[in-house]
Backbone as a ProteinNet text record, in pm:
[ID]
protein_1_A
[PRIMARY]
MSREAGILLWHYKELISCPLTLVLGEFEQGGLRGYVALPLSNLRLNILVSREGDVRVVSNIPRKEWVDHLLEVCYAVFTGNVNDLDLLERVEATLMFYGGLGVYGVLDNRVVPISLDFVNKQYFYFYVSPVGGLSRNYEKAQLGDWVLLQLALREGLSNLLQNVCRHIARTSNDSCVLETSHGGLVISRREMHVDNYIRVFPDNVPLRHVVTVE
[TERTIARY]
84.4	0	87.7	46.8	116.9	29.5	95.5	21.1	48.1	-56.9	-41.5	-131.8	-88.5	-170	-213	-317.4	-364.2	-469.1	-488.2	-593.2	-537.2	-609.6	-568.1	-654.1	-589.3	-659.6	-633.7	-719.1	-692.8	-825.5	-839.4	-963.6	-963.4	-1067.5	-1076.4	-1210	-1210.5	-1335.6	-1399.3	-1320.4	-1374.2	-1299.3	-1373.4	-1314.3	-1381	-1300.7	-1354.3	-1290.1	-1371.8	-1325.9	-1352.9	-1245.5	-1256.4	-1225.3	-1306.9	-1281.1	-1176.2	-1100.1	-1017.8	-1112.1	-1080.4	-1170.2	-1099	-1167.9	-1115.2	-1181.6	-1101.9	-1156.1	-1152.8	-1271.7	-1283	-1266.8	-1309.8	-1306	-1353.1	-1360.7	-1403.3	-1486.6	-1552.7	-1634	-1638.3	-1676.2	-1702.3	-1818.6	-1924.3	-2045.3	-2123	-2163.8	-2240.7	-2166.7	-2034.8	-1954.1	-1928.9	-1981.5	-1963.9	-1858.5	-1762.8	-1660.9	-1693.1	-1663.3	-1693.1	-1613.6	-1633.4	-1558	-1651.5	-1608.7	-1684.1	-1596.9	-1653.4	-1572.2	-1650.1	-1572.8	-1630.9	-1552.7	-1618.4	-1551	-1552.9	-1455.3	-1442.5	-1459.6	-1538	-1570.5	-1463.3	-1386.3	-1295.1	-1152.7	-1122.5	-991.3	-1014.8	-971.8	-1010.2	-893	-906.5	-812.7	-893.3	-849.3	-921.2	-835.1	-892.7	-827.3	-898.6	-821.7	-877.5	-817.3	-900.5	-856	-886	-783.3	-801.7	-864.3	-899.7	-955.3	-854.6	-725.7	-621.4	-584.9	-647.7	-619.9	-514	-460.3	-364.4	-436.5	-366.9	-425.5	-348.1	-420	-358.8	-428.5	-351.8	-403.5	-387.8	-495.8	-495.4	-552.9	-483.3	-528.8	-495.8	-581.6	-552.9	-521.4	-492	-462.5	-320.6	-299.2	-171.2	-57.2	-84.3	22.8	40.9	167.3	197	151.5	171.8	134.2	-17.1	-93.3	-239.1	-276	-206.7	-233.4	-200.8	-83.9	-42.3	-142.8	-188.7	-283.8	-417.9	-468.4	-598.3	-591.9	-478.7	-465.3	-483.2	-425.5	-440	-586.6	-657	-797.9	-883.4	-861.8	-942.6	-921.8	-799	-772	-835.1	-838.5	-905	-1054.8	-1115.6	-1257.4	-1276.3	-1187.6	-1196.2	-1185.8	-1099.1	-1075.4	-1158	-1235.9	-1318.2	-1241.7	-1127.6	-1044	-1042.8	-1156.7	-1165.3	-1127.8	-1156.8	-1125.8	-976.2	-893.9	-748.9	-696.8	-779.8	-739.6	-745	-674.3	-688.1	-819.9	-851	-982.8	-1014.3	-923.2	-951.9	-958.9	-879.2	-890.5	-1025.3	-1078.3	-1210.5	-1320.1	-1298.6	-1392.4	-1395.9	-1279	-1271.9	-1336.5	-1310.9	-1369.9	-1521.6	-1572.2	-1716.7	-1787.7	-1730.6	-1799.7	-1807.7	-1722.5	-1730.4	-1864.1	-1932.1	-2059.9	-2178.8	-2155.7	-2266.7	-2261.1	-2148.4	-2137	-2190.5	-2170.8	-2211.1	-2125.8	-2165.6	-2097.1	-2152.4	-2068.6	-2114.9	-2056.4	-2139.9	-2097.5	-2104	-1991.8	-1981.2	-1938.3	-2000.3	-1966.5	-1890.9	-1820.6	-1745.9	-1815.7	-1870.6	-1941.4	-1874.1	-1815.8	-1749.5	-1652.8	-1575.5	-1474.1	-1534.1	-1665.9	-1731.6	-1759.4	-1749.2	-1779.7	-1920.4	-2008.6	-2148.5	-2190.7	-2275.1	-2322.5	-2421.5	-2406.6	-2500.4	-2589.2	-2526.4	-2600	-2533.4	-2611.9	-2562	-2640.6	-2570.7	-2643.6	-2580.6	-2666.4	-2631.2	-2560.7	-2453	-2385.9	-2428.7	-2492.5	-2540	-2426.2	-2370.3	-2251.7	-2285.2	-2412.9	-2450.6	-2418.7	-2408	-2398.3	-2255.7	-2164.8	-2031	-1923.4	-1804.5	-1683.5	-1600.2	-1534.1	-1454.9	-1311.2	-1215.4	-1073.5	-998.2	-890.9	-800.4	-666.4	-616.1	-482.2	-392.6	-313	-241.8	-137.1	-112.1	-1.2	93	210.6	303.1	252.8	232.7	186.4	40.9	2.5	-133.4	-133.9	-242.2	-251.8	-363.8	-345.6	-453.8	-489.8	-457	-496.5	-620.8	-736.9	-861.9	-927.9	-1030.8	-1113.3	-1193.4	-1203.9	-1283	-1402.4	-1521.4	-1643.1	-1750.8	-1863	-1976.7	-2051.4	-2121	-2198	-2295.3	-2361.2	-2457.6	-2395.4	-2269.2	-2201.1	-2184	-2149	-2130.6	-2263.5	-2370.3	-2502.5	-2542.8	-2511.1	-2539.1	-2456	-2333.2	-2251.6	-2316.3	-2368.7	-2441.1	-2557.7	-2634.7	-2749.8	-2705.9	-2600.6	-2552.7	-2509.4	-2442.2	-2392.8	-2503.2	-2607.3	-2719.9	-2804.6	-2831.8	-2924.8	-2856.5	-2723.3	-2652.7	-2665.7	-2662	-2682.2	-2547.9	-2512	-2381	-2364.5	-2466.1	-2454.9	-2437.3	-2512.9	-2498.3	-2360.1	-2312.9	-2179.1	-2073.5	-2083.4	-1986.4	-1993.8	-2114	-2129.6	-2072.3	-2100.8	-2047.4	-1895.4	-1842.4	-1697.4	-1625.6	-1685.6	-1623.1	-1615.9	-1707.2	-1712.6	-1619.6	-1614.2	-1537.9	-1407.6	-1391	-1271.7	-1229.4	-1214.5	-1181.8	-1239.4	-1254.6	-1300.4	-1190.2	-1189.2	-1089.8	-1149.6	-1161	-1214.9	-1349.1	-1439	-1573.6	-1574	-1465	-1457.5	-1445.5	-1489.3	-1473.3	-1350.7	-1262.7	-1140.5	-1136.6	-1145	-1141.3	-1010.7	-940.2	-818.2	-856.8	-817.1	-857.6	-735.3	-762.8	-655.8	-560.6	-606.1	-527.3	-493.3	-508.4	-481.4	-606.8	-600.3	-715.1	-822.8	-946.9	-1061.5	-1123.3	-1118.7	-1170.4	-1306.1	-1407.8	-1543.6	-1581.3	-1613.5	-1634.2	-1754.6	-1819.4	-1928.1	-1876.2	-1750	-1695.9	-1581.8	-1560.8	-1449.4	-1318.4	-1217.9	-1089.9	-978.7	-876.4	-760.4	-634.9	-597.9	-480.2	-389.6	-260.3	-167.1	-171	-169.3	-157.2	-292.2	-402.2	-534.2	-572	-628.8	-682.4	-834.3	-900	-1046.1	-1098.7	-1193.1	-1249.2	-1401.3	-1464.5	-1610.1	-1656.6	-1739.7	-1793.6	-1868	-1859.5	-1920.5	-2034.7	-2154.2	-2270.9	-2299.2	-2234.2	-2248.9	-2108.4	-2027.1	-1883.2	-1829.5	-1861	-1794.9	-1857.3	-1772.4	-1819.2	-1758	-1840.3	-1792.9	-1853.9	-1767.6	-1813	-1763.3	-1851.8	-1816.2	-1869.2	-1783.8	-1828.9	-1906.7	-2003.4	-2084.7	-2059.4	-2022.6	-1989.9	-2104
-119.7	0	124.3	224.9	352.9	455.7	554	658.9	791.5	870.9	1001	1100.4	1227.9	1335	1426.7	1503.7	1596.9	1535.8	1598.3	1556.2	1453	1345.6	1240.9	1246.1	1253.2	1234.3	1089.8	1003.7	859.4	788.1	698.8	624.4	506.6	495.5	383.9	312.7	186.7	111.2	94.5	116.1	99.7	190.3	246.7	335.3	309.3	303.7	300.6	415.5	493.9	612.1	592.8	588.4	560.2	685.2	714.7	830.7	800.3	902.2	888.9	870.9	779.2	748.5	769.6	832.5	856	760.8	692.9	619.1	714.5	747.7	848.5	790.4	666.1	612.6	469.4	419	280.9	271.4	158.8	135.8	-13.8	-47.8	-186.6	-185.6	-254.4	-250.7	-381.1	-438.8	-562.7	-676.3	-675	-776.9	-752.1	-640.5	-606.5	-497.7	-520.4	-420.2	-355.9	-227.6	-161.4	-34.4	26.8	145.1	247.1	371.7	482.3	543.6	564.4	609.4	705.1	785.6	890.2	899	882.9	903.8	1051.6	1092.9	1231.6	1240.5	1337.2	1344.1	1412.4	1504	1584.9	1531.1	1426.1	1361.6	1217.6	1186.2	1058.5	993.6	864.2	786.1	712	722.1	661.3	554.9	439.1	332.1	320.7	335.1	331.2	214.1	146.7	34.7	68.3	59.6	91.3	-25.9	-1.3	-108.5	-221.5	-187.1	-288.2	-358	-317.4	-380.5	-311.3	-198.3	-121.9	-55.3	-44.9	12.7	137.9	245	368.6	413.2	481.5	534.2	685.5	756	902.3	946.2	1036.4	1078.9	1225.5	1292.3	1429.7	1435.4	1321.1	1314.6	1365.3	1458.3	1528.5	1452.2	1343.6	1275.9	1133.8	1099.4	970.7	852.9	859.8	746.7	724.9	832.3	819.1	752	792.5	733.5	584.5	548.7	408.2	322	373	296.9	282.3	392.4	387.1	302.1	304.6	223.3	75.4	30.9	-110	-145	-56.2	-81.9	-73.8	29.5	50.7	-62.8	-106.6	-214	-345.2	-366.8	-487	-482.9	-364.5	-349.4	-373.7	-316.9	-326.7	-471.5	-549.2	-687.2	-789.1	-742.6	-834.2	-914.9	-861.7	-933.4	-864.9	-813.6	-740.2	-828.3	-956.3	-1045.9	-1060.9	-1019.3	-1024.9	-908.3	-808.3	-691.4	-722	-640	-655	-592.4	-605.7	-566.9	-420.5	-330.4	-188.1	-149.5	-213.7	-188.5	-235.8	-344.2	-390.8	-295.7	-229.7	-125.2	-14.3	29.3	134.9	90	-33.7	-85.1	-92	-133.4	-147.5	-13.3	89.4	218.5	282.8	239.1	295.1	264.7	161.3	123.7	192.2	262.8	319.7	471.9	529.8	674	734.3	866.2	935.9	895	941.5	901.5	766.1	665	528.8	465.6	389.8	309.3	163.6	94	-42.4	-137.5	-253.8	-355.1	-470.3	-546.5	-663.6	-787.4	-867.8	-990.7	-1108.2	-1197.7	-1315.6	-1276.1	-1171.6	-1122	-1055.7	-1031.2	-957.2	-815.6	-720.4	-580.5	-550.7	-509	-484.7	-346.8	-275.2	-144.3	-157.9	-70.9	-64.4	58.3	172.2	298.2	383.5	429.1	513.1	642.8	756	882.4	981.7	1059.9	1166.5	1278.8	1332.5	1449	1571.1	1666.5	1787.3	1888.9	1909.8	1995	2143.7	2179.6	2320.9	2384.6	2304.2	2359.2	2375	2289.9	2288.6	2289	2337.1	2324.2	2210.4	2135.5	2020.5	2036.8	2010.1	2019.9	1901.7	1860.6	1760	1826.7	1808	1851.8	1728.5	1709	1582.1	1557	1428	1384.3	1304.3	1272.8	1190.2	1047.7	1001.4	864.9	847	721.2	685.9	640.9	671	639.6	539.6	457.9	370.1	400	521.3	567.7	654.4	589.3	659.6	695.9	781.8	812.7	688.4	665	552.5	609	561.1	612.5	506.2	535.7	444.9	458	352.7	353.1	470.7	499.1	608.9	744	763.4	890.1	910.6	803.7	815.2	839.9	782.2	806.7	952.9	1009.4	1151.6	1239.8	1198.5	1273.1	1269.6	1155.1	1146.1	1244.5	1248.1	1338.5	1483.6	1520.8	1659.3	1700.8	1610.8	1645.9	1643.5	1566.5	1566.7	1691.9	1730.5	1840.2	1974.3	1977.5	2102.7	2154.2	2064.5	2099.9	2130.3	2258.4	2298.2	2265.5	2291.5	2264.8	2116.1	2033.7	1889.5	1843.8	1898.7	1864.2	1896.6	2014.9	2053.4	1961.2	1927.7	1839.7	1701.1	1647.1	1514.9	1519.5	1624.3	1633.8	1650.8	1722	1734.6	1599.3	1510.9	1379.3	1278.7	1278.4	1174.3	1224.3	1356.6	1408.7	1537	1645.6	1773.4	1886	2000.7	2119	2223.8	2308	2414	2528.6	2645.7	2764.6	2735.6	2675.7	2643.2	2539.6	2466.7	2359.8	2226	2121.7	1984.9	1925.9	1863	1803.7	1656.2	1571.3	1426.2	1372.4	1291.1	1228.4	1108.1	1109.3	1006.2	933.5	844.3	768.7	857	975.1	1061.6	1195.6	1205.3	1330	1383.9	1508.3	1567.8	1607.7	1566	1613.8	1728.4	1848	1968.7	2000.8	2011.3	2042.8	2177	2274.1	2410.6	2474.3	2566	2644.8	2752.7	2787.7	2898	2849	2921.3	2888.9	2922.1	2837.9	2855.5	2866	2943.7	2959.5	2929.5	2803.1	2757	2685.8	2717.2	2673.6	2523.7	2442.3	2298	2226.4	2301.8	2239.5	2211.6	2094.7	2058.6	2058	2142.4	2141.5	2015.2	1950.2	1826.6	1833.5	1746.9	1742.6	1598.9	1573	1437.7	1391.4	1263	1205	1113.7	1149.1	1067.9	957.4	965	860.1	832.3	753.2	754.9	686	558.9	482.7	513.1	538.5	556	446.9	383.5	279	305	326.1	360.2	253.6	203.1	105.8	157	162.2	208	97.6	139.3	45.5	71.1	-30.7	-14.1	-65.4
0	0	0	-70.6	-67.5	1.4	65.8	135	66.3	51.2	-10.3	60.2	58	114.4	1.1	24.5	-75.2	-165.2	-282.7	-374.6	-471.5	-488.5	-581.3	-707	-823.4	-949.6	-988.7	-940.4	-948.5	-956.6	-1052.1	-1067.1	-970.7	-892.1	-798.4	-815.7	-778.9	-785.7	-648.9	-542.4	-407.4	-311.1	-216.3	-116.3	17.8	122.1	257.7	334.4	402.4	475	623.4	702.2	845.7	927.6	1027.8	1112.9	1218.8	1256.7	1377	1495.4	1583.5	1694.6	1827.5	1920	2054.3	2152.6	2232.1	2346.6	2465.2	2517.7	2623.2	2762.4	2779.9	2915.1	2920.1	3041.3	3061.9	3188.9	3205.4	3324.4	3351.1	3472.2	3508.5	3606	3569.7	3650.7	3633.5	3745.2	3741	3673.4	3684.7	3619.3	3472.1	3420.8	3279.7	3265.6	3176.7	3147.4	3013.4	3002.2	2876.2	2856.5	2740.2	2699.8	2635.7	2640.6	2581.4	2472.3	2354.2	2241.6	2152.5	2077.7	1992.8	1862	1746.4	1617.6	1579	1496.3	1453.6	1302.4	1258.2	1115.1	1032	1089.8	1009.2	1004.3	1078.3	1070.8	1025.7	903.9	844.2	771.5	754.3	674.2	568.2	443.1	331.6	264.5	243.7	168.7	34.2	-73.5	-208.5	-284.8	-361.5	-444.4	-589.9	-674.9	-816.8	-890.3	-1014.9	-1097.3	-1118.4	-1107.4	-1125.7	-995.2	-885	-756.5	-673.6	-722.3	-642.4	-525.4	-413.1	-292.1	-253.6	-226	-177.6	-50	33.1	159.5	158.3	183.6	187.6	321.5	388.8	521.4	544.7	621.3	664.4	813.4	872.8	1016.5	1039.8	1134.8	1143.4	1209.5	1279.9	1353.5	1301.2	1274.3	1211.1	1296.4	1427.7	1512.3	1511.1	1495.4	1484.6	1352.4	1245.9	1114.2	1115	1168.4	1170	1245.8	1359.1	1440	1367.6	1313.9	1246.8	1120.2	1051	930.1	962.6	1072.9	1111.7	1136.7	1208.2	1239.7	1113.8	1034.3	913.8	813.8	799.5	703.5	749.1	880.4	932.2	902.8	915.1	879.9	730.6	651.6	505.7	458.2	521.6	478.6	556	654.4	732.1	834.4	880.1	976.8	1112.9	1154.7	1281.3	1399.9	1393.3	1505.4	1529.2	1433.5	1451.7	1535.2	1559.9	1638.2	1786.9	1866.5	2011	2056.2	2184.3	2233.1	2206.7	2241.9	2224.9	2077.6	1995	1851.5	1798.5	1854.8	1813.4	1860	1974.8	2017.1	1911.9	1867.5	1766	1635.1	1596	1472.2	1482.5	1598	1616	1608.4	1671.2	1674.7	1536.9	1443.4	1308.2	1241.2	1287.4	1227.8	1296.1	1406.3	1483.2	1492.4	1529.2	1535.6	1663.6	1677	1798	1916.8	2034.5	2157.2	2198.7	2195.5	2218	2342.7	2412	2526.8	2482.1	2492.1	2440.4	2551.4	2554.3	2652.4	2588.9	2673.2	2627.2	2681.1	2590.7	2627.1	2558.4	2638.3	2580.6	2469.8	2498	2404.3	2280.3	2281.5	2173.9	2221	2129.8	2160.4	2110.7	2202	2165.7	2215.9	2140.3	2186.2	2301	2400.6	2513.1	2499.6	2472.8	2461.6	2354.6	2258.5	2149.8	2148.4	2132.7	2131.9	2036.3	1976.5	1883.6	1959.2	1902	1958.9	1878.8	1946	1879.3	1875.7	1756.7	1743	1741.7	1753.7	1757.9	1892.6	1996.5	2131.7	2182.3	2137.9	2196.2	2087.9	2127.7	2047.2	2106.4	2018	2060.4	2010.3	2098.1	2062.7	2122.4	2052.8	2107.6	2134.3	2255.3	2291.6	2289.3	2182.7	2164.3	2272.2	2295.1	2379.7	2291.9	2344.1	2268.3	2257.1	2134.2	2113.6	2151.7	2169.3	2208.9	2353.7	2423.1	2565.7	2590.2	2693.1	2737.9	2883.4	2926.3	3059.6	3045.1	3047.4	3024.2	3156.4	3143.8	3259.6	3299.7	3429	3480.3	3555.7	3521.3	3584.3	3578.7	3643	3640.1	3506.9	3470.2	3346.3	3342.4	3455.2	3459.8	3430.3	3469.6	3441.2	3291.2	3222.1	3077.1	3006.2	3056.9	2998.3	3017.7	3133.6	3156.6	3064.1	3036.2	2940.5	2802.3	2763.3	2636.3	2632.5	2739	2746.2	2734.8	2806.6	2804.3	2664.5	2592.5	2459.5	2354.9	2377.4	2283.7	2299.9	2424.5	2451.8	2476.2	2476.9	2500.5	2642.2	2740.5	2881.3	2947.6	2950.5	3002.5	3149.7	3229.9	3373.8	3400.8	3330.1	3347.2	3301.4	3190.7	3142.1	3246.9	3307.4	3409.6	3530.7	3572.7	3689.4	3662.6	3544.6	3509.9	3502.1	3440.2	3424.1	3556.7	3648.4	3780.9	3850.2	3814.4	3878.7	3811.8	3678.6	3609.8	3548.7	3535.4	3470.5	3541.6	3467.9	3530.3	3445.7	3508.3	3437.4	3439.7	3337.2	3328.1	3248.4	3310.9	3243.2	3176.2	3252.6	3204.4	3092.3	3076.2	2977.3	3048.3	2980.5	3029	2960.8	3037.4	2981.6	3018.2	2915.7	2933.4	2876.8	2954.6	2904.7	2819.5	2693.2	2598.1	2542.3	2449.2	2384.4	2304.7	2263.7	2176.8	2242.4	2372.8	2443.5	2508.6	2553	2619.3	2519.9	2545.5	2467.6	2545.2	2487.2	2551.7	2490.2	2574.6	2530.1	2591.2	2506	2553.9	2485.8	2556.3	2499	2404.8	2418.6	2339.9	2251	2143.5	2054.6	2123.9	2103.9	2171.5	2067.5	2100.3	2012.4	2094.4	2096	2169.6	2070.2	2074.2	1969.8	1941.7	2045.3	2021	2014.5	2017.2	2010	1864	1840.7	1709.6	1720.7	1643	1649.5	1580.8	1644.2	1589.7	1595	1515.7	1507.6	1526.4	1625.8	1643.2	1518.6	1492.1	1372.5	1414.4	1372.7	1407.1	1305.1	1188.2	1085.2	1031.6	1101.6	1078.7	954.4	932.1	826	690.2	589.7	452.3	365.9	285.1	194.8	58.4	-41.4	-175.8	-272.5	-354.8	-458.1	-591.1	-692.7	-823.9	-894.3	-973	-1050.2	-1197.7	-1269.5	-1411.1	-1497.3
[MASK]
++++++++++++++++++++++++++++++++++++++++++++++++++++++++++++++++++++++++++++++++++++++++++++++++++++++++++++++++++++++++++++++++++++++++++++++++++++++++++++++++++++++++++++++++++++++++++++++++++++++++++++++++++++++

């Protein structure tokens, strides 16, 4: 596979477009373990296959380690080999089919959705403050806390968002800051201009798969 950035003038017969996905946290309740994750619409990796069977990878994701990780997950989805991924990679692969802020449980080594909710992007601004590499030190909270976070992001409830964040994460200057797999996810009512912040947009319909018809 070759990787390229920018615009491709290239005929393809099939394309799969995978969103960068953030793992926000985890929980364990009633003997059930699970994870909370969010796909992003504006940072994506695309795998294209030409009519001759050549494969190219195009991405606008700014950090190489993020691209390398997502390529492994996206290619497993593309080839139907998701079971070859580790557990957290399978969480990321699963959420690509659902979108929004998702709560996923692990049942007999299977990843299944528990609660899925639409993120209303009219109410909040979202930013990622990157860290070096990828992290698996997520926020730990009760299942009910994550459901309340879903409600706050769907309905634009700033007070509820602040209360939940004080309980499961931290607040800073009226913003909620969650430590995720890719750094701090900052959720704010106001637009922010900070040098190392990457503005991101939650994706409610994440995976795109295009096949040409001749």
